Amino acid sequence: MTEQIGFIGLGTMGKWMALNMMKAGFPLTVYDINPAAVQFLAGQGAGAAQSPADVAAKVDWLFLSLPDTEVVEKAIFGEKGIVQGARPGLALVDLSTIGYIATLDIDRKLKEKGILFADAPVSGMEARAKEGKITVMFGGDEGLFQTVRPAFDAIGNQIVYMGAVGCGQLTKLINQLLFNIS
C-alpha cells in the first residue's frame, strides 16, 4: 500500500486500531502525549512524530482517536496542531466521539484549508478493538469513505456509511442512548 497513514491518540482504543492498521500493511506514523504509547507502536514498526503538525506533514490519511471535543480541537487547531503541518488534500478522519455541532464547525474550518474531514466514531470495547472487530459509523463524503475504507476494514467488522459530515456522531449518540435504555 502506498498511502502514508497517521494516527493520533494511542489510548485504550487507539493503540489497537493503529496496530491493526499496521498489521494490514499500512505504513504508520503516530503521535500521543504519552511517550510510552508512542514507544509501544514504534516498537511494532511505526514511525514516531513529535507533534500533530509533524504527523500531518508526513501522511496522506490521518486518523484521530481522542477523548473529547476539546482535545480534538486542540490537536487540529492548537499550537503545533494538524493544520500547521497539513497539505491541502489531507484526509482527516476523527474516530473520536465528540459533539455534533463541533464536528460541523471543524469541517467548515478545515474546508477553508483544503483538508478533507470526516467523523467516524467507533463502537466497541477494548477487547473488540484489539481483535479488529469494532463498528465504525462514517459521516462525510462518500468518495472519501470509499478511499479510506481499506483502513476501516483493518480495524472493524461493521463499517457503515451514514451520510454527510456529522451523521457519524449523530448515529453514535443514538446508539449510546439506545444502549443506555436497555
XYZ file of C-alpha atoms in Angstrom:
182
model
C 0.000 0.000 0.000
C 1.324 3.435 -0.834
C -0.837 5.640 1.372
C 1.033 7.019 4.343
C -1.169 6.796 7.428
C -1.008 8.869 10.580
C -2.651 8.083 13.891
C -3.013 10.463 16.828
C -4.369 9.157 20.126
C -2.926 5.843 21.251
C -5.056 5.189 24.312
C -7.270 2.242 25.150
C -8.883 2.037 21.713
C -6.432 3.972 19.554
C -3.373 1.829 20.155
C -5.182 -1.288 18.939
C -6.723 0.429 15.928
C -3.307 1.801 14.968
C -1.657 -1.582 15.458
C -4.312 -3.290 13.322
C -3.735 -0.777 10.525
C -0.025 -1.606 10.666
C -0.751 -5.339 10.602
C -2.817 -4.723 7.453
C 0.278 -3.300 5.772
C -0.234 0.451 6.135
C 2.925 2.475 6.816
C 2.095 4.307 10.044
C 3.338 7.453 11.790
C 1.978 8.004 15.298
C 1.717 10.657 17.987
C 0.365 10.754 21.527
C 1.034 12.996 24.513
C 2.111 9.830 26.357
C 5.625 8.885 25.164
C 5.165 5.269 26.353
C 2.190 4.866 23.993
C 4.280 6.124 21.077
C 7.129 3.787 22.064
C 4.750 0.808 22.104
C 3.787 1.423 18.455
C 7.327 2.411 17.446
C 8.433 -0.941 18.844
C 5.999 -2.549 16.412
C 7.425 -0.632 13.451
C 5.572 2.697 13.415
C 7.312 5.982 12.855
C 7.192 8.380 15.811
C 6.199 12.017 15.344
C 6.907 14.980 17.623
C 3.531 16.738 17.317
C 0.193 16.600 15.492
C 1.645 19.012 12.896
C 4.599 16.670 12.398
C 2.275 13.722 11.736
C 0.146 15.750 9.316
C 3.196 16.812 7.309
C 4.166 13.168 6.690
C 0.887 11.459 5.785
C -1.945 11.209 3.266
C -4.605 9.952 5.693
C -4.723 10.936 9.353
C -6.902 9.275 11.993
C -7.725 10.673 15.436
C -8.853 8.688 18.470
C -9.101 11.238 21.250
C -11.153 11.535 24.457
C -13.367 14.580 23.817
C -14.207 17.621 21.703
C -11.719 19.929 23.421
C -8.788 17.570 22.836
C -9.779 17.021 19.192
C -9.958 20.780 18.576
C -6.582 21.310 20.268
C -4.964 18.541 18.182
C -6.307 20.109 14.991
C -6.100 23.849 15.625
C -3.820 24.282 18.666
C -0.122 25.036 18.910
C 1.720 22.561 16.648
C -1.718 21.335 15.551
C -2.597 19.379 12.449
C -3.473 22.458 10.359
C 0.068 23.768 10.797
C 1.558 20.730 9.076
C -1.205 19.585 6.729
C -1.150 19.908 2.968
C -4.350 20.549 1.028
C -5.947 17.207 0.225
C -5.085 15.572 3.547
C -7.856 13.163 4.587
C -8.518 13.702 8.302
C -10.851 11.152 9.911
C -11.964 11.612 13.504
C -12.722 8.276 15.180
C -13.468 10.056 18.456
C -16.916 10.572 19.937
C -17.402 14.347 20.102
C -20.180 16.903 19.763
C -22.227 17.142 16.588
C -22.102 20.957 16.321
C -18.350 20.938 16.966
C -17.951 18.353 14.191
C -19.749 20.620 11.725
C -17.622 23.592 12.816
C -14.376 21.613 12.440
C -15.453 20.527 8.951
C -16.224 24.116 7.927
C -12.833 25.393 9.143
C -10.915 22.544 7.502
C -12.668 23.002 4.155
C -11.246 26.536 4.090
C -7.773 24.982 4.245
C -8.451 22.281 1.639
C -8.419 19.464 4.207
C -10.961 16.653 3.754
C -12.710 15.837 7.033
C -14.990 13.054 8.197
C -16.350 11.905 11.532
C -16.281 8.163 12.093
C -16.909 7.366 15.755
C -16.462 3.760 16.769
C -18.404 1.413 18.997
C -16.913 -1.495 20.889
C -14.779 -2.085 23.914
C -11.006 -2.533 24.107
C -11.158 -6.303 23.511
C -13.071 -5.753 20.258
C -10.626 -3.020 19.192
C -7.740 -5.421 19.819
C -9.452 -8.077 17.679
C -10.266 -5.588 14.891
C -13.997 -6.084 15.389
C -15.398 -2.655 16.192
C -18.233 -0.829 14.455
C -17.365 2.342 12.514
C -20.105 4.913 11.777
C -18.821 7.191 8.994
C -20.127 10.681 8.311
C -18.621 12.507 5.353
C -18.124 12.474 1.624
C -18.936 9.056 0.159
C -15.909 9.199 -2.134
C -13.663 9.781 0.874
C -15.379 6.872 2.622
C -14.519 4.573 -0.285
C -10.947 5.876 -0.383
C -10.168 5.197 3.284
C -12.296 2.048 3.525
C -9.260 -0.293 3.478
C -8.059 1.277 6.755
C -11.510 0.780 8.290
C -11.508 -2.840 7.184
C -8.326 -3.281 9.238
C -9.987 -2.061 12.457
C -13.608 -3.112 12.231
C -16.037 -5.742 11.123
C -19.046 -3.425 10.706
C -18.262 -0.355 8.629
C -21.325 1.773 7.891
C -21.647 4.871 5.703
C -24.155 7.137 7.498
C -24.269 10.222 5.256
C -22.828 13.735 5.425
C -20.326 15.027 7.974
C -21.887 14.864 11.441
C -24.033 11.826 10.689
C -21.468 9.535 12.286
C -21.694 11.480 15.539
C -25.498 11.511 15.428
C -25.576 7.749 14.856
C -23.169 7.173 17.745
C -25.342 9.352 20.004
C -28.450 7.356 19.114
C -26.503 4.122 19.637
C -25.432 5.259 23.106
C -28.938 6.382 24.047
C -30.451 3.058 22.998
C -27.724 1.090 24.757
C -28.304 3.017 27.984
C -32.066 2.453 27.864
C -31.788 -1.329 27.822
